[in-house]
């Protein structure tokens, strides 16, 4: 008798941990297949460190094959779900079509860059949601400093050494904090360049890290300002042009670098499924089940999972929720095959860690507010524990970065047109039949 098949679409925080847990619980009862657009799990929280050259890109890309025992990995972009006949269609990396039937389906395709209707932003800004964008930003920053050094015109030097980051959530705050240190190091190696690069961090919110505890905001604000980052709260971009940005307070800032970190929205794949959504996320019950389809589950950023700790609200888009929901969905699927009992999702926030580069961080593990070296130790320890692989390599990069000068060269592997702001991956039309 053939085993029933569980297909997990997306191998990020939710999908990876769902597959890993399911393999432990039900490998003998079901065939487990992961369908993911890349052959690796991406540890997104260390992306700012990749952009700043602290950590190599391959360190935060944990291979799926070899770390997910007993799981079949299929690399492809899902673009068709037939909910009635229970199969998923996908496109392979070289364009071939494939389809895979399921007995249980878990949808965890994550999120993409959020767009706001601001003139010029889609044309001139770059997002920060995937590895290509981090590698692109790393090269772009080095290129701007190199071109500033070559420029005769002081105005061009100033514009090339000005970097504007929009969105002071954890991503934008970390990008600006690491960015200022990175460019200071680049300039220190260039005695001819007599200008200090300027990083600006903008947000309409009144404080950096607006979604986190106020004490974390105070730490981040203090560190950023001490480091020379121009923190402008209550301010955003009104228009982007090829040569600069017009701010909402009327100031024009000449720049060649606009980094868009205003947040994320669910992957458009979800909206096309024809299932009920909330804020663009797939509605589930507290067991992570999609109503009306007992064999379909969803979790992570793509799912609107009720937050039982905050009645009436849905879980926020965090790695913490995604990872725990991934583990729970595995338990609930195992329960659907008769192993154990299904449980509702309920998770209390365990705190946050924000790496600010150098010796600085802000953290509040279990509501204990930390800054400076204790926060840095907690932040790095947390990342090492949370990564499903490559820990020694990441640790080695941190040690090398502390001990040696950071080598900074443009590899030119990711051209600007390969990282459009619309999405971190090419748009794929989605067709669904229910
Ligand atoms: C720069 C950055 C820093 C962050 N830092 C933190 C942090 O410090 N702490 C925190 O809690 N959260 C952080 N987050 C948020 C956190 O990373 C997300 O909430 C989390 O990744 C959501 O997990 P997920 O599994 O839903 O999606 P993801 O981890 O994004 O995984 C989605 C997966 O689905 C795949 N996929 C997408 N579409 C398809 C398709 N059509 N077919 C097949 N596969 C597909 C993708 O390739 C990916 O592997 C950060 C996010 C970013 C961008």
Coordinates of C-alpha atoms and ligand atoms in Angstrom, one line a residue:
X1 CA 0.0 0.0 0.0
X2 CA 1.4 3.4 -0.9
X3 CA 1.8 5.9 2.0
X4 CA -0.3 9.1 2.0
X5 CA 1.7 12.2 0.9
X6 CA 2.1 15.5 2.8
X7 CA 3.2 18.3 0.6
X8 CA 4.7 21.4 2.3
X9 CA 4.9 24.4 0.0
X10 CA 7.6 26.8 1.2
X11 CA 10.6 25.9 3.3
X12 CA 11.2 29.0 5.4
X13 CA 10.7 29.2 9.1
X14 CA 7.3 27.6 9.1
X15 CA 7.8 25.0 6.3
X16 CA 11.3 23.9 7.3
X17 CA 10.3 23.2 10.9
X18 CA 7.0 21.6 9.8
X19 CA 9.0 19.2 7.6
X20 CA 11.6 18.5 10.3
X21 CA 9.1 17.8 13.0
X22 CA 6.8 15.7 10.7
X23 CA 9.8 13.6 9.6
X24 CA 10.4 12.8 13.3
X25 CA 6.8 12.1 14.1
X26 CA 5.3 10.5 11.0
X27 CA 7.9 9.5 8.5
X28 CA 6.7 5.9 8.7
X29 CA 3.1 6.8 8.1
X30 CA 3.4 9.4 5.4
X31 CA 5.6 10.5 2.5
X32 CA 6.8 14.1 3.2
X33 CA 7.6 16.4 0.3
X34 CA 8.8 19.9 0.5
X35 CA 8.3 22.1 -2.5
X36 CA 10.4 25.3 -2.3
X37 CA 11.6 27.9 -4.8
X38 CA 15.2 27.5 -3.6
X39 CA 17.2 24.5 -2.5
X40 CA 18.0 26.2 0.9
X41 CA 16.3 27.5 4.0
X42 CA 17.1 31.2 4.4
X43 CA 17.9 32.5 7.9
X44 CA 16.5 36.0 7.2
X45 CA 17.4 37.7 10.5
X46 CA 21.1 37.7 9.5
X47 CA 20.4 39.3 6.1
X48 CA 21.6 42.8 7.3
X49 CA 24.9 41.2 8.2
X50 CA 25.3 39.8 4.7
X51 CA 24.7 43.2 3.2
X52 CA 27.4 44.7 5.5
X53 CA 29.8 41.9 4.6
X54 CA 30.0 40.5 8.2
X55 CA 28.6 37.1 7.2
X56 CA 29.0 35.3 3.9
X57 CA 25.8 34.8 1.9
X58 CA 26.2 31.0 1.9
X59 CA 26.3 30.9 5.7
X60 CA 22.6 31.9 6.1
X61 CA 21.5 29.5 3.4
X62 CA 21.0 26.1 5.0
X63 CA 20.7 23.3 2.4
X64 CA 17.4 21.5 2.5
X65 CA 18.8 18.2 1.2
X66 CA 21.0 16.7 3.9
X67 CA 19.4 18.6 6.8
X68 CA 15.9 17.3 6.4
X69 CA 16.2 13.5 6.9
X70 CA 13.4 11.4 5.3
X71 CA 12.0 14.4 3.4
X72 CA 11.9 14.6 -0.4
X73 CA 12.9 18.0 -1.6
X74 CA 11.5 19.4 -4.8
X75 CA 12.9 22.7 -6.1
X76 CA 10.2 24.7 -7.9
X77 CA 7.8 27.6 -7.7
X78 CA 4.2 26.5 -6.9
X79 CA 1.9 28.3 -9.3
X80 CA -1.3 26.2 -9.4
X81 CA -3.4 24.6 -6.7
X82 CA -6.3 22.3 -7.5
X83 CA -8.1 22.1 -4.2
X84 CA -10.8 19.7 -5.5
X85 CA -8.4 17.1 -7.1
X86 CA -5.7 17.8 -4.6
X87 CA -2.6 18.6 -6.5
X88 CA -0.1 21.4 -6.8
X89 CA 1.4 22.6 -10.1
X90 CA 4.9 24.1 -10.1
X91 CA 7.6 25.4 -12.4
X92 CA 11.0 24.0 -12.1
X93 CA 14.1 26.3 -12.1
X94 CA 14.7 25.7 -15.9
X95 CA 11.1 26.3 -16.8
X96 CA 9.8 22.7 -16.9
X97 CA 6.3 22.1 -15.5
X98 CA 5.6 19.6 -12.7
X99 CA 2.7 18.5 -10.6
X100 CA 2.4 16.7 -7.3
X101 CA -0.6 15.2 -5.7
X102 CA -1.2 15.5 -2.0
X103 CA -3.2 13.9 0.8
X104 CA -2.4 16.8 3.2
X105 CA -1.2 20.3 2.0
X106 CA 0.6 22.9 4.1
X107 CA 0.9 26.3 2.6
X108 CA 3.7 28.4 4.0
X109 CA 5.0 30.6 1.2
X110 CA 5.9 33.6 3.5
X111 CA 5.8 37.2 2.4
X112 CA 7.2 39.7 -0.1
X113 CA 8.2 43.4 0.1
X114 CA 5.3 45.8 0.9
X115 CA 4.7 48.6 -1.6
X116 CA 3.3 52.0 -0.9
X117 CA 1.9 54.2 -3.7
X118 CA 4.7 56.7 -3.7
X119 CA 5.9 58.1 -7.0
X120 CA 9.3 56.7 -8.2
X121 CA 9.7 54.1 -5.4
X122 CA 9.2 51.0 -7.5
X123 CA 11.6 52.4 -10.1
X124 CA 14.4 53.7 -7.9
X125 CA 14.2 51.8 -4.5
X126 CA 15.4 48.3 -3.7
X127 CA 13.8 46.0 -1.2
X128 CA 15.4 43.9 1.4
X129 CA 13.6 40.5 1.6
X130 CA 16.0 37.9 0.1
X131 CA 19.5 36.9 -0.5
X132 CA 19.8 38.5 -3.9
X133 CA 18.8 41.8 -2.5
X134 CA 21.3 41.6 0.4
X135 CA 24.1 40.7 -2.1
X136 CA 23.0 43.5 -4.4
X137 CA 23.0 46.0 -1.6
X138 CA 26.5 44.9 -0.4
X139 CA 27.9 45.5 -3.9
X140 CA 25.9 48.7 -4.5
X141 CA 27.3 50.3 -1.3
X142 CA 30.9 49.5 -2.2
X143 CA 30.3 50.8 -5.7
X144 CA 28.9 54.1 -4.4
X145 CA 31.9 54.6 -2.1
X146 CA 34.3 53.7 -4.9
X147 CA 32.6 56.1 -7.3
X148 CA 32.5 58.8 -4.7
X149 CA 36.3 58.5 -4.3
X150 CA 36.7 58.9 -8.1
X151 CA 34.3 61.8 -8.4
X152 CA 35.8 65.3 -8.8
X153 CA 32.5 67.1 -8.0
X154 CA 31.9 67.4 -4.2
X155 CA 28.1 67.4 -4.8
X156 CA 28.4 64.0 -6.5
X157 CA 30.6 62.8 -3.7
X158 CA 28.0 63.8 -1.2
X159 CA 25.1 62.2 -3.1
X160 CA 27.0 58.9 -3.7
X161 CA 27.9 58.7 0.0
X162 CA 24.3 59.3 1.2
X163 CA 22.2 56.2 1.9
X164 CA 18.5 56.5 2.7
X165 CA 16.7 53.6 4.5
X166 CA 12.9 53.9 4.7
X167 CA 11.2 51.9 7.5
X168 CA 12.6 51.8 11.0
X169 CA 11.3 48.3 12.0
X170 CA 13.9 45.7 12.9
X171 CA 15.1 45.3 9.3
X172 CA 15.6 49.0 8.4
X173 CA 17.1 49.7 11.8
X174 CA 19.6 46.9 11.5
X175 CA 20.4 47.8 7.8
X176 CA 21.2 51.5 8.8
X177 CA 23.1 50.5 11.9
X178 CA 25.3 48.0 10.1
X179 CA 25.5 50.2 7.0
X180 CA 27.1 53.2 8.8
X181 CA 29.8 50.9 10.3
X182 CA 30.4 49.3 7.0
X183 CA 30.8 52.5 5.1
X184 CA 33.0 54.0 7.8
X185 CA 35.3 51.1 7.4
X186 CA 35.3 51.5 3.6
X187 CA 36.1 55.1 3.9
X188 CA 38.9 54.5 6.4
X189 CA 40.7 52.5 3.6
X190 CA 40.4 55.5 1.2
X191 CA 42.4 58.5 2.5
X192 CA 41.5 60.5 -0.7
X193 CA 37.8 60.5 0.2
X194 CA 37.4 63.3 2.7
X195 CA 33.7 62.8 3.3
X196 CA 31.9 60.8 6.0
X197 CA 29.1 58.6 4.5
X198 CA 25.7 59.6 5.8
X199 CA 23.0 57.0 6.5
X200 CA 19.5 58.3 7.0
X201 CA 16.8 56.2 8.7
X202 CA 13.2 57.4 8.0
X203 CA 9.9 56.3 9.4
X204 CA 6.4 57.9 9.8
X205 CA 6.4 56.3 13.3
X206 CA 7.5 58.5 16.3
X207 CA 10.4 56.1 17.2
X208 CA 12.6 53.4 15.7
X209 CA 11.4 49.8 16.3
X210 CA 7.9 51.2 16.7
X211 CA 6.4 47.7 17.1
X212 CA 8.8 46.7 19.9
X213 CA 9.2 47.6 23.6
X214 CA 10.0 51.3 24.1
X215 CA 13.2 50.5 25.9
X216 CA 14.5 48.7 22.8
X217 CA 13.6 51.8 20.8
X218 CA 15.6 54.0 23.2
X219 CA 18.6 51.7 22.9
X220 CA 18.4 51.6 19.1
X221 CA 17.9 55.4 18.9
X222 CA 20.8 56.1 21.2
X223 CA 23.2 53.8 19.3
X224 CA 22.2 55.0 15.9
X225 CA 22.6 58.7 16.8
X226 CA 25.9 58.1 18.6
X227 CA 27.1 56.3 15.5
X228 CA 26.1 59.3 13.3
X229 CA 23.0 57.8 11.6
X230 CA 20.6 60.6 10.7
X231 CA 17.4 59.3 12.4
X232 CA 14.3 61.1 11.2
X233 CA 11.1 59.9 12.7
X234 CA 7.8 61.2 11.6
X235 CA 9.3 61.6 8.1
X236 CA 9.1 59.5 5.0
X237 CA 9.7 59.8 1.2
X238 CA 7.2 61.8 -0.8
X239 CA 8.8 61.0 -4.2
X240 CA 11.9 59.2 -5.5
X241 CA 13.8 60.3 -8.5
X242 CA 17.0 58.9 -10.2
X243 CA 19.1 61.5 -8.4
X244 CA 17.5 61.6 -5.0
X245 CA 14.4 61.7 -2.8
X246 CA 12.0 64.4 -1.8
X247 CA 11.1 63.9 1.9
X248 CA 7.6 64.5 3.3
X249 CA 9.0 67.5 5.2
X250 CA 9.9 69.2 1.9
X251 CA 13.7 68.6 2.0
X252 CA 15.3 67.2 -1.1
X253 CA 18.1 64.7 -0.4
X254 CA 20.5 63.9 -3.3
X255 CA 21.3 60.1 -3.2
X256 CA 21.8 57.1 -5.4
X257 CA 20.7 54.7 -2.7
X258 CA 17.1 54.1 -1.5
X259 CA 16.6 51.0 0.6
X260 CA 12.9 50.1 1.1
X261 CA 12.3 48.3 4.4
X262 CA 8.7 49.4 5.1
X263 CA 7.6 45.9 5.9
X264 CA 6.2 42.9 4.1
X265 CA 2.9 41.7 2.8
X266 CA 1.8 38.1 2.2
X267 CA 3.0 36.4 -0.9
X268 CA 0.5 37.2 -3.7
X269 CA 0.3 33.4 -4.3
X270 CA -2.1 33.4 -1.3
X271 CA -4.5 36.0 -2.7
X272 CA -4.9 33.9 -5.9
X273 CA -6.0 30.7 -4.1
X274 CA -9.7 31.8 -3.9
X275 CA -9.7 31.1 -0.2
X276 CA -10.7 33.5 2.6
X277 CA -8.0 35.9 3.5
X278 CA -7.5 38.6 6.2
X279 CA -5.0 41.4 5.5
X280 CA -4.0 39.3 2.5
X281 CA -3.2 36.3 4.7
X282 CA -4.9 32.9 4.4
X283 CA -7.5 32.5 7.2
X284 CA -7.0 29.5 9.4
X285 CA -8.6 28.3 12.6
X286 CA -6.5 27.9 15.8
X287 CA -5.5 24.4 14.6
X288 CA -3.9 26.0 11.5
X289 CA -6.5 24.4 9.3
X290 CA -8.0 26.3 6.4
X291 CA -11.8 26.3 7.0
X292 CA -13.8 24.1 4.6
X293 CA -10.7 22.1 3.6
X294 CA -9.7 19.8 6.5
X295 CA -6.7 18.5 4.5
X296 CA -5.3 22.0 3.9
X297 CA -3.2 23.9 6.5
X298 CA -1.4 27.2 6.4
X299 CA 1.1 28.9 8.7
X300 CA 3.8 31.6 9.0
X301 CA 3.6 35.0 7.4
X302 CA 1.2 33.7 4.7
X303 CA -1.4 32.7 7.2
X304 CA -3.9 34.7 9.4
X305 CA -3.7 32.5 12.5
X306 CA -5.8 33.7 15.4
X307 CA -3.7 34.9 18.3
X308 CA -5.2 33.2 21.3
X309 CA -3.1 35.4 23.6
X310 CA -4.7 38.6 22.1
X311 CA -8.3 37.6 21.5
X312 CA -9.7 39.0 18.2
X313 CA -6.3 39.6 16.7
X314 CA -4.1 37.5 14.4
X315 CA -0.5 36.5 15.0
X316 CA 2.1 39.0 13.8
X317 CA 4.6 38.1 11.0
X318 CA 7.6 36.9 12.9
X319 CA 10.0 34.1 12.7
X320 CA 9.1 33.1 16.2
X321 CA 5.4 32.5 15.3
X322 CA 6.3 30.9 11.9
X323 CA 8.7 28.4 13.5
X324 CA 6.3 27.4 16.3
X325 CA 3.4 27.2 13.9
X326 CA 5.5 25.0 11.6
X327 CA 6.1 22.6 14.5
X328 CA 2.5 22.6 15.6
X329 CA 1.2 21.9 12.1
X330 CA 3.3 18.8 12.0
X331 CA 1.8 17.6 15.3
X332 CA -1.7 18.3 14.0
X333 CA -1.1 16.4 10.8
X334 CA 0.4 13.5 12.7
X335 CA -2.8 13.6 14.8
X336 CA -4.9 13.5 11.7
X337 CA -3.2 10.2 10.9
X338 CA -4.0 8.9 14.4
X339 CA -0.8 9.8 16.2
X340 CA -1.6 12.0 19.3
X341 CA -4.3 14.7 19.5
X342 CA -4.4 18.0 17.6
X343 CA -3.7 21.2 19.6
X344 CA -4.6 24.8 19.2
X345 CA -1.8 27.4 18.5
X346 CA -1.1 29.5 21.5
X347 CA 2.3 31.2 22.0
X348 CA 3.4 34.1 24.3
X349 CA 6.1 36.4 22.8
X350 CA 9.5 35.4 24.2
X351 CA 11.1 38.8 23.5
X352 CA 13.2 40.2 20.7
X353 CA 16.8 40.6 19.6
X354 CA 18.0 43.4 17.3
X355 CA 21.7 43.4 16.3
X356 CA 23.0 46.9 15.8
X357 CA 26.5 46.0 14.6
X358 CA 29.8 46.4 16.4
X359 CA 29.4 45.7 20.1
X360 CA 25.8 46.9 20.2
X361 CA 22.4 45.2 20.3
X362 CA 19.0 45.7 21.9
X363 CA 17.3 42.7 23.4
X364 CA 14.5 41.9 25.8
X365 CA 14.5 38.1 26.4
X366 CA 11.6 37.2 28.6
X367 CA 10.8 41.0 29.1
X368 CA 14.3 41.7 30.6
X369 CA 15.6 44.8 28.8
X370 CA 19.3 44.5 27.7
X371 CA 21.7 46.7 25.8
X372 CA 25.4 46.8 25.0
X373 CA 27.5 43.6 25.4
X374 CA 24.9 41.5 27.4
X375 CA 22.4 42.2 24.6
X376 CA 25.0 41.4 22.0
X377 CA 25.8 38.0 23.6
X378 CA 22.1 37.2 23.9
X379 CA 21.4 38.2 20.3
X380 CA 24.3 36.2 18.8
X381 CA 23.5 33.2 21.1
X382 CA 19.9 33.3 20.0
X383 CA 20.8 33.4 16.3
X384 CA 23.2 30.5 16.7
X385 CA 20.6 28.4 18.5
X386 CA 17.8 29.3 16.1
X387 CA 19.7 28.5 12.9
X388 CA 19.0 25.0 11.8
X389 CA 22.6 24.6 10.4
X390 CA 25.8 26.3 9.4
X391 CA 26.3 27.5 13.1
X392 CA 30.1 26.9 13.2
X393 CA 30.5 28.8 9.9
X394 CA 28.4 31.8 11.1
X395 CA 30.4 31.8 14.4
X396 CA 33.7 31.7 12.4
X397 CA 32.6 34.7 10.3
X398 CA 31.9 36.7 13.5
X399 CA 35.3 35.8 14.9
X400 CA 37.1 36.7 11.7
X401 CA 35.2 40.0 11.3
X402 CA 36.2 41.0 14.9
X403 CA 39.9 40.0 14.3
X404 CA 40.6 41.0 10.7
X405 CA 39.9 43.9 8.4
X406 CA 36.7 43.2 6.4
X407 CA 37.4 42.5 2.8
X408 CA 35.1 44.5 0.6
X409 CA 34.9 43.8 -3.2
X410 CA 32.1 44.0 -5.6
X411 CA 31.4 40.7 -7.2
X412 CA 28.7 42.0 -9.5
X413 CA 26.7 38.8 -9.3
X414 CA 23.3 40.4 -8.9
X415 CA 22.5 43.2 -11.3
X416 CA 19.9 45.9 -10.3
X417 CA 17.2 44.6 -12.7
X418 CA 17.4 41.2 -11.0
X419 CA 16.1 42.6 -7.7
X420 CA 13.0 44.6 -8.6
X421 CA 11.1 46.0 -5.6
X422 CA 7.8 44.2 -6.5
X423 CA 9.0 40.8 -5.2
X424 CA 12.0 39.0 -4.0
X425 CA 11.4 36.4 -6.6
X426 CA 10.1 36.6 -10.2
X427 CA 6.3 36.9 -10.5
X428 CA 4.6 33.7 -11.4
X429 CA 1.0 33.7 -12.5
X430 CA -1.1 31.5 -10.3
X431 CA -4.0 29.4 -11.4
X432 CA -6.3 27.7 -8.9
X433 CA -9.3 25.4 -9.3
X434 CA -11.5 24.6 -6.4
Ligands
LIG1 C1 15.6 41.1 6.8 C2 14.7 40.4 7.7 C3 15.0 40.3 9.0 C4 14.1 39.6 9.9 N1 14.4 39.5 11.2 C5 13.6 38.9 12.0 C6 13.9 38.7 13.4 O1 15.0 39.2 13.9 N2 13.0 38.1 14.2 C7 11.8 37.6 13.8 O2 11.0 37.0 14.5 N3 11.5 37.8 12.5 C8 12.3 38.4 11.6 N4 12.0 38.6 10.3 C9 10.7 38.1 9.8 C10 10.8 36.6 9.6 O3 11.9 36.3 8.9 C11 9.5 36.1 9.0 O4 8.4 36.4 9.8 C12 9.6 34.6 8.7 O5 10.6 34.3 7.8 C13 8.3 34.0 8.2 O6 8.5 32.6 8.0 P1 7.7 31.9 6.8 O7 8.0 30.5 6.9 O8 6.2 32.3 6.9 O9 8.2 32.6 5.5 P2 9.7 32.5 4.9 O10 10.7 32.3 6.0 O11 9.9 33.8 4.1 O12 9.7 31.3 3.9 C14 8.9 31.2 2.8 C15 9.5 30.2 1.9 O13 8.6 29.9 0.8 C16 9.3 29.8 -0.4 N5 8.3 30.2 -1.4 C17 7.7 31.4 -1.6 N6 6.8 31.3 -2.6 C18 6.9 30.0 -3.1 C19 6.2 29.3 -4.1 N7 5.3 29.9 -4.9 N8 6.5 28.0 -4.3 C20 7.5 27.4 -3.6 N9 8.1 28.0 -2.5 C21 7.8 29.3 -2.3 C22 10.4 30.8 -0.2 O14 11.5 30.5 -1.1 C23 10.8 30.6 1.3 O15 11.7 29.5 1.4 C24 12.9 39.2 9.4 C25 12.5 39.3 8.1 C26 13.4 39.9 7.2 C27 13.1 40.1 5.7

